[in-house]
PDB file of C-alpha atoms in Angstrom:
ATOM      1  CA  UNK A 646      30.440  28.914 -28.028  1.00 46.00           C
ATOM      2  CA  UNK A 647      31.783  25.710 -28.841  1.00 47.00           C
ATOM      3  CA  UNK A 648      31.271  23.195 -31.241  1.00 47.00           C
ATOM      4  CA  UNK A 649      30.377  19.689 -30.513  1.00 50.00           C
ATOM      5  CA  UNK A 650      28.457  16.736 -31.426  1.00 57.00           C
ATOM      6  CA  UNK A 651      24.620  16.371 -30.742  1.00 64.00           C
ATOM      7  CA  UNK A 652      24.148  13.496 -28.352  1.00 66.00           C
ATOM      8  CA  UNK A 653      20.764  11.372 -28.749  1.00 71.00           C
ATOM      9  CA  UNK A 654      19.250  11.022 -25.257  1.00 73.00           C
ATOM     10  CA  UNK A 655      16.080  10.192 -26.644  1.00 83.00           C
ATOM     11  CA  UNK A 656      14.416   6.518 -25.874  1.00 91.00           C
ATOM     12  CA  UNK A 657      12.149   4.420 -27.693  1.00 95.00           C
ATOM     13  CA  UNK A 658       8.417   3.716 -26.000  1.00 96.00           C
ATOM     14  CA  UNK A 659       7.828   0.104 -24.920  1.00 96.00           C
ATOM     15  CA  UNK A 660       4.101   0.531 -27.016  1.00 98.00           C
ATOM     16  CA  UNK A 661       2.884   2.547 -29.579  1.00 99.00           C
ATOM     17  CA  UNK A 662      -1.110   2.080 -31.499  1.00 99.00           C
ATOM     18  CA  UNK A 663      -0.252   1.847 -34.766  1.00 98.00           C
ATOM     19  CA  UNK A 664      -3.074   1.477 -37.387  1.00 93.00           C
ATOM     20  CA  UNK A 665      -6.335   0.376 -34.652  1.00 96.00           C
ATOM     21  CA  UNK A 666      -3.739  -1.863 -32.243  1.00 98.00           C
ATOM     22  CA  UNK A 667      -1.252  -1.721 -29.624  1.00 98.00           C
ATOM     23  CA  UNK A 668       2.018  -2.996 -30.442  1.00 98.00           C
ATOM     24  CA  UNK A 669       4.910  -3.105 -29.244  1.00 98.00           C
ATOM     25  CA  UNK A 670       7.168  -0.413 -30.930  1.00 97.00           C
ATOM     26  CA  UNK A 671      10.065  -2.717 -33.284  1.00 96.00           C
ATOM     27  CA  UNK A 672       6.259  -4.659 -34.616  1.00 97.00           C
ATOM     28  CA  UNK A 673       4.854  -1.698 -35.570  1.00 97.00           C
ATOM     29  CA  UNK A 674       6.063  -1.570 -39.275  1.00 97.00           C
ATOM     30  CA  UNK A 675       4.915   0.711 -42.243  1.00 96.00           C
ATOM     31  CA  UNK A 676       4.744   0.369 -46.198  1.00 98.00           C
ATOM     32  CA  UNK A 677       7.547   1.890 -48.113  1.00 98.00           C
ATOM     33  CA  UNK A 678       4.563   3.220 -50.027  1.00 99.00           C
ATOM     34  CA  UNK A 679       3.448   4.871 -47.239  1.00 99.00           C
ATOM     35  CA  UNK A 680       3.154   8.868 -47.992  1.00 99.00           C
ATOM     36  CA  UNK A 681       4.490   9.835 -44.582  1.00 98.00           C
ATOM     37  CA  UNK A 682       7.735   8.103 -44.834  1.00 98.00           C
ATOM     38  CA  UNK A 683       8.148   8.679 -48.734  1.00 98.00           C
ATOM     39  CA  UNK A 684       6.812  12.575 -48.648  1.00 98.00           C
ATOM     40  CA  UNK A 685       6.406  13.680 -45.723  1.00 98.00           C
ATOM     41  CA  UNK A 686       2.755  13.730 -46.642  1.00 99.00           C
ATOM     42  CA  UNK A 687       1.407  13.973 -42.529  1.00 99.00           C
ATOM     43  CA  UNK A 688       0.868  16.409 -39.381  1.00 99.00           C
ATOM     44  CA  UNK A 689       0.977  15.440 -35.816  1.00 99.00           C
ATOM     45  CA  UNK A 690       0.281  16.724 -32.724  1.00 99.00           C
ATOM     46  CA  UNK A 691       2.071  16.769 -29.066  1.00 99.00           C
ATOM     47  CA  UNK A 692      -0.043  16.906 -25.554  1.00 99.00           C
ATOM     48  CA  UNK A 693       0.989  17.468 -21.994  1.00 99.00           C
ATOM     49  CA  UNK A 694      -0.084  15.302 -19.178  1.00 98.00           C
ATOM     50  CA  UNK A 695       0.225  16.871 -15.819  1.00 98.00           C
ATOM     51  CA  UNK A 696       0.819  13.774 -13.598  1.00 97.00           C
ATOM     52  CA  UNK A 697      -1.940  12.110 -16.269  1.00 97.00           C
ATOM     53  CA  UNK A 698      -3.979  14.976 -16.128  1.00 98.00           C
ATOM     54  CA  UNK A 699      -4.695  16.645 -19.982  1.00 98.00           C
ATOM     55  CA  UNK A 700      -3.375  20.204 -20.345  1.00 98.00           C
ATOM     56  CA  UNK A 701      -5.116  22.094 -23.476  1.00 98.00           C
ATOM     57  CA  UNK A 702      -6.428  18.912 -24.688  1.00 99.00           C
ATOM     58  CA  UNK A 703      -9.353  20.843 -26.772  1.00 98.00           C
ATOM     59  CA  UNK A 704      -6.890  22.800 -28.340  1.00 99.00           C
ATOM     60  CA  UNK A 705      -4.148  20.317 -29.189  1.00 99.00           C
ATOM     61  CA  UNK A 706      -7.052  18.148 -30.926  1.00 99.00           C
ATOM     62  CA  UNK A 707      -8.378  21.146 -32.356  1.00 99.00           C
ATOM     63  CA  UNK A 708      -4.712  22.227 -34.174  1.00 99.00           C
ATOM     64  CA  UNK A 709      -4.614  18.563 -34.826  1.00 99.00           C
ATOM     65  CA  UNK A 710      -8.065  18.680 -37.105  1.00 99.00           C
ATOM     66  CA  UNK A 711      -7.027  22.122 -38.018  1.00 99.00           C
ATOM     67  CA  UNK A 712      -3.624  20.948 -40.193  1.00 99.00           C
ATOM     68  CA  UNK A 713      -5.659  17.810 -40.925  1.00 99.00           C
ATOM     69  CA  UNK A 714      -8.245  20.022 -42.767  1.00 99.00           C
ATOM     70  CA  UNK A 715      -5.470  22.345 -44.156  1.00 99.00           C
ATOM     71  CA  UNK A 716      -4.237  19.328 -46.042  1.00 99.00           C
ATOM     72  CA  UNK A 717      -7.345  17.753 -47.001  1.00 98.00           C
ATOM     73  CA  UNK A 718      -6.842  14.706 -44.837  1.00 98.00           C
ATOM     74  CA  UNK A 719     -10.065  13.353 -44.028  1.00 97.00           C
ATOM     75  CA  UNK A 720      -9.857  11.974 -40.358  1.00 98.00           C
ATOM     76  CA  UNK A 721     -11.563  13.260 -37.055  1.00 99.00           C
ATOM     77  CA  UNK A 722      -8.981  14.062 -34.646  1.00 99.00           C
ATOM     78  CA  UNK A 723     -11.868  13.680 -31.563  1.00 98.00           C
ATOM     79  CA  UNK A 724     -11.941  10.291 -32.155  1.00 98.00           C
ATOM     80  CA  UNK A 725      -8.169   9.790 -30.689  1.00 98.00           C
ATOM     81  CA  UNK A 726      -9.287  11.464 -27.006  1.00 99.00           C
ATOM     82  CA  UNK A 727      -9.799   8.387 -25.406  1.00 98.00           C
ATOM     83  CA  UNK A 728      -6.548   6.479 -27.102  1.00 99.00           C
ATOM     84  CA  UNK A 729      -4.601   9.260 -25.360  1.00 99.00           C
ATOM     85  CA  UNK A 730      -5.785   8.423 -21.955  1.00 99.00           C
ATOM     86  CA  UNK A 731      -4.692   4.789 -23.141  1.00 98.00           C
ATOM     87  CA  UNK A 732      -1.578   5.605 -24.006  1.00 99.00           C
ATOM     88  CA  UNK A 733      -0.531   7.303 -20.765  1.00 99.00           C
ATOM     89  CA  UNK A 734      -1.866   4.352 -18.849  1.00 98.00           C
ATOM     90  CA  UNK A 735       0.214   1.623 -21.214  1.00 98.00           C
ATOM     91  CA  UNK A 736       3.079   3.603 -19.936  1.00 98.00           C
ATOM     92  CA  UNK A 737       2.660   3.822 -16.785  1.00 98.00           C
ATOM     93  CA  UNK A 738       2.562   7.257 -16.599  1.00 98.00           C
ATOM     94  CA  UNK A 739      -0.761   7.636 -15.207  1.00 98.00           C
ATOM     95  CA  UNK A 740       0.433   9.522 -12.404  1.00 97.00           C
ATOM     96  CA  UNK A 741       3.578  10.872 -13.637  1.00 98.00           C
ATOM     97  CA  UNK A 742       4.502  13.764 -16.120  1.00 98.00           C
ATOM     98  CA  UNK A 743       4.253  12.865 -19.745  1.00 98.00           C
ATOM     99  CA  UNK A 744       3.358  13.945 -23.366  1.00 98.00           C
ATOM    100  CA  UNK A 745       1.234  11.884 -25.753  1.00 99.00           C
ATOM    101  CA  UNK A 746       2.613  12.039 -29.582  1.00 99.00           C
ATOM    102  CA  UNK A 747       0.045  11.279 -32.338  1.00 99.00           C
ATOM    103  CA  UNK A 748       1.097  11.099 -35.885  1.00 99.00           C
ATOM    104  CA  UNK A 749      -0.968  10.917 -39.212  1.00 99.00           C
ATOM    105  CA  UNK A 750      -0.319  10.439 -42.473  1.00 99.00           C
ATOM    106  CA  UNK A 751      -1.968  10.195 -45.280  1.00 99.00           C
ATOM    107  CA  UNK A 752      -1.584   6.390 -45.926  1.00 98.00           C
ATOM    108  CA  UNK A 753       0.026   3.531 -48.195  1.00 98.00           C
ATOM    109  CA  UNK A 754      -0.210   4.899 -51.938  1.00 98.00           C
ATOM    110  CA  UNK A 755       1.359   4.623 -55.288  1.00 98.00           C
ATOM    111  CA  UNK A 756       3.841   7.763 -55.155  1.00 98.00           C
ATOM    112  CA  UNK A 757       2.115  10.915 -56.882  1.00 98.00           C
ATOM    113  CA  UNK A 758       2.258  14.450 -56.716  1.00 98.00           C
ATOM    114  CA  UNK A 759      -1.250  15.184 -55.467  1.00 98.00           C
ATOM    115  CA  UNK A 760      -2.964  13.833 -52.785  1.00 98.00           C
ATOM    116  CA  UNK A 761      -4.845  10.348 -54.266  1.00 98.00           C
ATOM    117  CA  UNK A 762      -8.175   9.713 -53.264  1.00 95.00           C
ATOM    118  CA  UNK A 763      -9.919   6.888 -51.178  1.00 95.00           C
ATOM    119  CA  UNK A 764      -6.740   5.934 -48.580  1.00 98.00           C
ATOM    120  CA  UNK A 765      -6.809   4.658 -45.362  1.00 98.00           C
ATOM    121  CA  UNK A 766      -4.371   6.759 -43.323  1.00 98.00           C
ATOM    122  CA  UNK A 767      -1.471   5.462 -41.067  1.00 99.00           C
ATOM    123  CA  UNK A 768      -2.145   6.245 -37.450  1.00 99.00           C
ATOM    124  CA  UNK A 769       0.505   6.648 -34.684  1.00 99.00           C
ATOM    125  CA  UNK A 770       0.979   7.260 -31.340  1.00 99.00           C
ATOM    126  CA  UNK A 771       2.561   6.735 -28.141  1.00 99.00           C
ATOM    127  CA  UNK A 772       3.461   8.094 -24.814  1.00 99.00           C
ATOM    128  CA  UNK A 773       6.394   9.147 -23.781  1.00 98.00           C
ATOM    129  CA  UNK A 774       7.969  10.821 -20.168  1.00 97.00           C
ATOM    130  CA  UNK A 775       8.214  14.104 -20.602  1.00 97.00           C
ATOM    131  CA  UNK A 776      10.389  17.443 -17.983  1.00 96.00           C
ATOM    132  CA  UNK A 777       7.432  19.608 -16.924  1.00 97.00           C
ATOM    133  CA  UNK A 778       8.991  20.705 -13.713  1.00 96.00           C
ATOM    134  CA  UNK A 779      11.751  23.081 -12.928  1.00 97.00           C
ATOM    135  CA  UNK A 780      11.860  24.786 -16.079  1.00 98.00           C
ATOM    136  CA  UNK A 781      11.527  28.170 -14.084  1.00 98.00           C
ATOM    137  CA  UNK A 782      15.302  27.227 -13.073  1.00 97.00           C
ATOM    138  CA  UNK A 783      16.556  27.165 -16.073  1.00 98.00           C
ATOM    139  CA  UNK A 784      17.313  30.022 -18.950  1.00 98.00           C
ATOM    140  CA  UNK A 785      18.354  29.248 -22.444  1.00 99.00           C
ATOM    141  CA  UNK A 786      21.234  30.536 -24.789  1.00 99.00           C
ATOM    142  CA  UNK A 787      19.925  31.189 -28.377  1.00 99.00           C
ATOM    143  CA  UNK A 788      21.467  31.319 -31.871  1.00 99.00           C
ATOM    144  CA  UNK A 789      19.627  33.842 -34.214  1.00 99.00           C
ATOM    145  CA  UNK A 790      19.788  33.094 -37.838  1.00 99.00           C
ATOM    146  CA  UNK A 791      17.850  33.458 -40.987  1.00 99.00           C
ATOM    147  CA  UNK A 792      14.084  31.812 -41.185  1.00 99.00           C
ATOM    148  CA  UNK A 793      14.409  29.606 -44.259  1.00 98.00           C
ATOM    149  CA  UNK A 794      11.188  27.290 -44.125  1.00 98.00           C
ATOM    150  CA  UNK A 795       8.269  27.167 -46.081  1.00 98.00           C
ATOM    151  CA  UNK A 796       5.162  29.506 -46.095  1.00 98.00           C
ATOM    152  CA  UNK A 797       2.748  27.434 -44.216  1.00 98.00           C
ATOM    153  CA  UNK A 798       4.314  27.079 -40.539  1.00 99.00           C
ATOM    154  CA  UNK A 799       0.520  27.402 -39.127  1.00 99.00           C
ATOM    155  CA  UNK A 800       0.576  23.524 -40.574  1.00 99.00           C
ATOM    156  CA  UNK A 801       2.156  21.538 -37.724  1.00 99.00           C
ATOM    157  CA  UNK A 802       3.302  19.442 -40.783  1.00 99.00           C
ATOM    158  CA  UNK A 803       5.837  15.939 -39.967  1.00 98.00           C
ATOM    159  CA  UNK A 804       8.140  17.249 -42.970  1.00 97.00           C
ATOM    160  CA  UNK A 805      10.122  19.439 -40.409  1.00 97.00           C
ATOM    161  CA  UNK A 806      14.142  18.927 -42.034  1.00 98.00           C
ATOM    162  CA  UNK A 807      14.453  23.128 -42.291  1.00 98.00           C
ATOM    163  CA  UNK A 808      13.142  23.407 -37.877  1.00 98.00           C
ATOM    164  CA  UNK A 809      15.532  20.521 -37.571  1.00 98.00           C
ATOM    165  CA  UNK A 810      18.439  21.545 -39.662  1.00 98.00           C
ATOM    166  CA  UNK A 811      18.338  25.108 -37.460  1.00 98.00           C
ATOM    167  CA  UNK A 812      18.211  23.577 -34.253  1.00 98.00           C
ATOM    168  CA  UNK A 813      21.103  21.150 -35.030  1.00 98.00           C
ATOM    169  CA  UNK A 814      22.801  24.650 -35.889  1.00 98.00           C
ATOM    170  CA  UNK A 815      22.124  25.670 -32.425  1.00 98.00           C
ATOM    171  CA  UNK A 816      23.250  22.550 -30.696  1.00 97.00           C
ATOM    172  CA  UNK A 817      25.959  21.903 -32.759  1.00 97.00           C
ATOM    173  CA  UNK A 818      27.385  25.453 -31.346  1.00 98.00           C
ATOM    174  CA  UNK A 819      26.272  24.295 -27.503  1.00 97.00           C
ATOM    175  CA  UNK A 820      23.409  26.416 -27.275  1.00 98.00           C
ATOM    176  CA  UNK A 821      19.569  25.587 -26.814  1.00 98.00           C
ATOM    177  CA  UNK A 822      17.605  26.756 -29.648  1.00 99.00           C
ATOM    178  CA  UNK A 823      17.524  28.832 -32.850  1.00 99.00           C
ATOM    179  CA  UNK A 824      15.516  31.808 -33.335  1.00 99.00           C
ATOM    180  CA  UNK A 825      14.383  32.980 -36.670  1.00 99.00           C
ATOM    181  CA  UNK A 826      14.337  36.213 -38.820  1.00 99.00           C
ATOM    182  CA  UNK A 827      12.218  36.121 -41.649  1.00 99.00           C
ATOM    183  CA  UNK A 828      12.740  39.962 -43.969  1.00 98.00           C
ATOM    184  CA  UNK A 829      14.253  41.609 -40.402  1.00 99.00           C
ATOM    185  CA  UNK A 830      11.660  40.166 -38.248  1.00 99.00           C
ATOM    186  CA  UNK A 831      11.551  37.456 -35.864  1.00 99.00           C
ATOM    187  CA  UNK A 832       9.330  34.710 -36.636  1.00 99.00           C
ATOM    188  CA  UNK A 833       9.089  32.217 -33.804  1.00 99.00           C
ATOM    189  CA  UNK A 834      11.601  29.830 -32.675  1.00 99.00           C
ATOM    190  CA  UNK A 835      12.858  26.306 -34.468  1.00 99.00           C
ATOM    191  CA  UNK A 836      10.171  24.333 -31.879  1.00 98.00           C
ATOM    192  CA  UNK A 837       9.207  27.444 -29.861  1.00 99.00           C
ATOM    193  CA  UNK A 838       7.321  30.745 -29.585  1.00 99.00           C
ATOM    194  CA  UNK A 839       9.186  33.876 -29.054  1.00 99.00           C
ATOM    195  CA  UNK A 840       7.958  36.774 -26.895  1.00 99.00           C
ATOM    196  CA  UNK A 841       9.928  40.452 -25.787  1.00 99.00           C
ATOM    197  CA  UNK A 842       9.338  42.256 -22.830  1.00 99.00           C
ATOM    198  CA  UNK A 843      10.005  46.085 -23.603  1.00 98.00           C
ATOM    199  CA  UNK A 844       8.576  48.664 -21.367  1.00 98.00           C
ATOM    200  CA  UNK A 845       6.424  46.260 -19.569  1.00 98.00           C
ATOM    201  CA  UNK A 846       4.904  44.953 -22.675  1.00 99.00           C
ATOM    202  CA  UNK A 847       4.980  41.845 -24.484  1.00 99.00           C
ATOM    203  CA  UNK A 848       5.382  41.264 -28.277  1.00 99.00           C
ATOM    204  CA  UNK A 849       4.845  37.842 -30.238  1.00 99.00           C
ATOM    205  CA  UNK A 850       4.477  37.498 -33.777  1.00 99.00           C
ATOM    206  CA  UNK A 851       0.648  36.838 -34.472  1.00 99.00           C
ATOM    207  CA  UNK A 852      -0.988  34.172 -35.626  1.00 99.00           C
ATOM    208  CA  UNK A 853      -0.739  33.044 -39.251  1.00 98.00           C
ATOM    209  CA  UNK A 854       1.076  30.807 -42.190  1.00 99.00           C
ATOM    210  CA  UNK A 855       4.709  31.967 -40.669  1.00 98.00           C
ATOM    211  CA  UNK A 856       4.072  30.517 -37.369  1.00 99.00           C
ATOM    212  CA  UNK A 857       2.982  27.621 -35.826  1.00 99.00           C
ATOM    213  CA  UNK A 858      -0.487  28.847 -33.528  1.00 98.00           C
ATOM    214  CA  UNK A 859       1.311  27.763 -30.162  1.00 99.00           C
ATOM    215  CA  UNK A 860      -1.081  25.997 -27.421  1.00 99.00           C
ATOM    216  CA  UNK A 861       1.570  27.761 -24.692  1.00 99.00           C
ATOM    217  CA  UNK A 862       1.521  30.742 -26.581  1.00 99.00           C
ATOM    218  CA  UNK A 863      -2.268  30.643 -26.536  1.00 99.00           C
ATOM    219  CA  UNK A 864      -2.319  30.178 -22.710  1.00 98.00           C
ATOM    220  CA  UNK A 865       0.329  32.701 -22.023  1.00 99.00           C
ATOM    221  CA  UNK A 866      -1.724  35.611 -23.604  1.00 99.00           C
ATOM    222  CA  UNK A 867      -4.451  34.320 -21.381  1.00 98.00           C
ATOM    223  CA  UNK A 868      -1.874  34.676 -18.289  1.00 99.00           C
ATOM    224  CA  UNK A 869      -0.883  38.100 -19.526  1.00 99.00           C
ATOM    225  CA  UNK A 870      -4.768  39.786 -19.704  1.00 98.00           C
ATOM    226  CA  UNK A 871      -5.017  37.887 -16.129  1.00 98.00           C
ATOM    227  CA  UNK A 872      -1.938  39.904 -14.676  1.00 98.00           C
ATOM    228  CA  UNK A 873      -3.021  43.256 -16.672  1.00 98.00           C
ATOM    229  CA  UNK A 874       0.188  42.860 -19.033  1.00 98.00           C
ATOM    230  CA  UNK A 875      -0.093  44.168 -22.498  1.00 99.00           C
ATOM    231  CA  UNK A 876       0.267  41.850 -25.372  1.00 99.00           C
ATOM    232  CA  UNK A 877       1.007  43.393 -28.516  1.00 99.00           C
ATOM    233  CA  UNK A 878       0.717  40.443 -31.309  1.00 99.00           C
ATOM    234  CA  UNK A 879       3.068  42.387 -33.406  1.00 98.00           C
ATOM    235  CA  UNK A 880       6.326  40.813 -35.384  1.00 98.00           C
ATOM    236  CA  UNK A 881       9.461  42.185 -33.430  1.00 99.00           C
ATOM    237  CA  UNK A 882      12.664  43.182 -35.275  1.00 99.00           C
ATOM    238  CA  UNK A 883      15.870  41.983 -34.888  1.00 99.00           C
ATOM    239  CA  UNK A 884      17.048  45.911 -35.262  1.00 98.00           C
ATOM    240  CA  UNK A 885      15.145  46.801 -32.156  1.00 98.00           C
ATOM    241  CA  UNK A 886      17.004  43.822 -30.228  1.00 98.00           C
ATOM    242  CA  UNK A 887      18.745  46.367 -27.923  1.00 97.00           C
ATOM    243  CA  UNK A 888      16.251  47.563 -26.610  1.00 97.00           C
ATOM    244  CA  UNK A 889      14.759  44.617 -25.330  1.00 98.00           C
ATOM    245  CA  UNK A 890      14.395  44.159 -21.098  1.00 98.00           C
ATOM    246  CA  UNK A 891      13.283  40.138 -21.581  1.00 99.00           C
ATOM    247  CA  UNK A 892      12.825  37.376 -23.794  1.00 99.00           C
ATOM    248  CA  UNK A 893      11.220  34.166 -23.254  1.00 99.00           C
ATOM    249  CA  UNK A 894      10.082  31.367 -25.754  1.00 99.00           C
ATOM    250  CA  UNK A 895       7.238  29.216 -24.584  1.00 99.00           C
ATOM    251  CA  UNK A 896       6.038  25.752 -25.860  1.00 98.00           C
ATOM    252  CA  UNK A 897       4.345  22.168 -25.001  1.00 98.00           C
ATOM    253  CA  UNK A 898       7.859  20.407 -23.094  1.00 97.00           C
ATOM    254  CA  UNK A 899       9.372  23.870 -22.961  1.00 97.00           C
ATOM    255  CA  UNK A 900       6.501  25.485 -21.328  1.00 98.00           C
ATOM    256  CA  UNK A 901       8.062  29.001 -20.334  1.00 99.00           C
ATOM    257  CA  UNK A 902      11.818  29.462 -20.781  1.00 99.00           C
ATOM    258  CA  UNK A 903      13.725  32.168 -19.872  1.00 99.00           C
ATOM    259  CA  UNK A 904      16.241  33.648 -22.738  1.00 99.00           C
ATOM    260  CA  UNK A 905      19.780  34.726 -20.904  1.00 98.00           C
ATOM    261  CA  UNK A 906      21.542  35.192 -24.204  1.00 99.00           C
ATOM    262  CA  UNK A 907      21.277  35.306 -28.165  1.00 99.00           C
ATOM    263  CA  UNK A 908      23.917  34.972 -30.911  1.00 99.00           C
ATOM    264  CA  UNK A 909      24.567  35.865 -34.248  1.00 98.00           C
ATOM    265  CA  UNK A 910      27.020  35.200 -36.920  1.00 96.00           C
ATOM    266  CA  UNK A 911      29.534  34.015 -33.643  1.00 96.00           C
ATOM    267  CA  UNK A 912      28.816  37.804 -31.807  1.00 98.00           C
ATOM    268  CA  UNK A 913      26.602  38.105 -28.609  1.00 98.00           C
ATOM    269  CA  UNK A 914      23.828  40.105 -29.365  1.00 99.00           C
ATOM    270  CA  UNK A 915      21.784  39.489 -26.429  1.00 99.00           C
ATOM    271  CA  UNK A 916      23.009  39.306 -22.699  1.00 98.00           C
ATOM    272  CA  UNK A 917      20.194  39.047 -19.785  1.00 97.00           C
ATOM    273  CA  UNK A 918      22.047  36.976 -17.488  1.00 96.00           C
ATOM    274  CA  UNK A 919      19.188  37.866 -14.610  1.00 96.00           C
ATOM    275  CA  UNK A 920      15.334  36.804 -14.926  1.00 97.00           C
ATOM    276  CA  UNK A 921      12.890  39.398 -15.949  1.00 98.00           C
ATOM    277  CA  UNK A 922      10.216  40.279 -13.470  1.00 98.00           C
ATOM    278  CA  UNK A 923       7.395  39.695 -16.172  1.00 98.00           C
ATOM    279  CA  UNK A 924       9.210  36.720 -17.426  1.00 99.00           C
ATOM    280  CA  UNK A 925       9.029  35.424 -13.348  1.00 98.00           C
ATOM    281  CA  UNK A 926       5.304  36.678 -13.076  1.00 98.00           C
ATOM    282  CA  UNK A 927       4.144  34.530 -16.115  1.00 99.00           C
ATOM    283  CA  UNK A 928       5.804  31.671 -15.312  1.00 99.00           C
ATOM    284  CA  UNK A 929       4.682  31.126 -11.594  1.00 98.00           C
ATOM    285  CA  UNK A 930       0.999  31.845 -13.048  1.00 98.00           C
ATOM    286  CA  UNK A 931       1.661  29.122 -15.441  1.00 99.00           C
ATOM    287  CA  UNK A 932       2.592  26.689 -13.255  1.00 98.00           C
ATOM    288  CA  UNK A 933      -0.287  27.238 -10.435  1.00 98.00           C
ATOM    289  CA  UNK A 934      -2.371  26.600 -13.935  1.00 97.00           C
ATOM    290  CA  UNK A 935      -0.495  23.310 -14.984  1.00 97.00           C
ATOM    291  CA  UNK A 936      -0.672  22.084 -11.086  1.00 92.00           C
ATOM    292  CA  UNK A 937      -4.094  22.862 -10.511  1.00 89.00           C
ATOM    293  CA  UNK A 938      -6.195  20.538 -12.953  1.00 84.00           C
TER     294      UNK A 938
END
């Protein structure tokens, strides 16, 4: 592992709809009142078009309403189907690969430590390219370190400094993402879901207020009952590591990833340099389900 710098590829979109217009993205300007930027007071959501085509649509808007209900942020998330399809068009990526990004906050208020009543919330989004293919190619190099975020990860919340300060800890070292161990057991990734393959059958930490409820994740147990793999949605521990035949971490832009190694404190703790048979299985299903809308 080496150390380096973490390079910015990242682009801005030519439009965005910000608060009931298109604009283009340097117009769009906020209050410095507004809760989002001041507190972090806002959730979002991220979708995957399939060469324009919606993947888990229902369920993206559904988490979407879900954390806007969780923090009493009275908006509903249907309403912003259609503006999706917009988006993807304004970028002409109607017939490309692409992910829609819709941000919400709670809206331009007088700072305070609860949430005030009777505010108009600030709306974002945008479309944006997004790598769907070839991820099957590909396997990722892990750090593992110590889950240090708040108790409600089920909130896809925008105040996300402890997921970003662990994957700039990854990157920083070279490597692709950062697993997390919360009292000896893994958690889910910094942006990712984790699953093990031991014995033929899968673990994943179940659903609740230490993970985010993963769309991918969601589809992937679907994939598994299809194939007649057991899914066990039981926290794995980091003790039990070596034992472990495959590893994979799933998510909207990651889709299905292949783990090759995992580190620790500077030591290798993981070393699959070949792709799992399940891990192969899962992701060829998931990409006849991606290509076939």
């Amino acid at each position: 592992m080496q150390v380096g710098g973490v390079h910015n590829k990242k682009t801005y979109p030519e439009i965005v709809w910000f608060n009931d217009e298109w604009v283009k993205y340097d117009e769009a300007k906020i209050s410095v009142f507004d809760r989002g930027f001041m507190l972090g007071d806002g959730v979002y959501e991220v979708t995957p078009f399939y060469e324009g085509k919606a993947f888990g649509l229902k369920e993206h808007l559904a988490r979407l309403q879900y954390s806007l209900d969780e923090i009493m942020l009275d908006l509903d998330a249907s309403l912003l189907k259609p503006l999706m399809f917009e988006a993807v068009s304004k970028a002409g990526l109607s017939e490309k690969d692409a992910a829609v990004y819709i941000q919400v906050s709670r809206g331009v208020a007088p700072r305070t430590h609860y949430f005030p009543d009777n505010v108009k919330p600030t709306i974002l989004m945008y479309a944006f390219p997004a790598t769907l293919r070839g991820f099957e190619n590909k396997q990722w190099s892990v750090l593992v370190s110590e889950d240090l975020r708040w108790q409600r990860c089920d909130i896809k919340s925008t105040s996300l400094l402890a997921n970003i300060k662990s994957n700039t800890e990854s990157h920083l070292l070279g490597l692709d993402e950062n697993l997390l161990v919360r009292d000896g057991l893994f958690t889910e990734g910094s942006h990712s879901t984790i699953f093990f393959v031991r014995n033929n059958t899968i673990y994943t930490h179940p659903e609740g207020p230490q993970i985010l409820s993963g769309i991918t994740r969601k589809f992937v147990i679907e994939i598994c009952s299809e194939l007649n793999i057991e899914v066990k949605e039981e926290a794995f521990p980091l003790s039990e590591l070596e034992r472990v035949d495959e590893a994979f971490l799933t998510g909207t832009t990651t889709q299905v990833m292949a783990i090759k190694e995992m580190f620790s404190e500077g030591n290798k703790i993981y070393d699959k340099p070949e792709f799992g048979p399940l891990t192969r299985k899962i992701q060829q299903a998931f990409i006849q389900k991606t290509r076939s809308l």
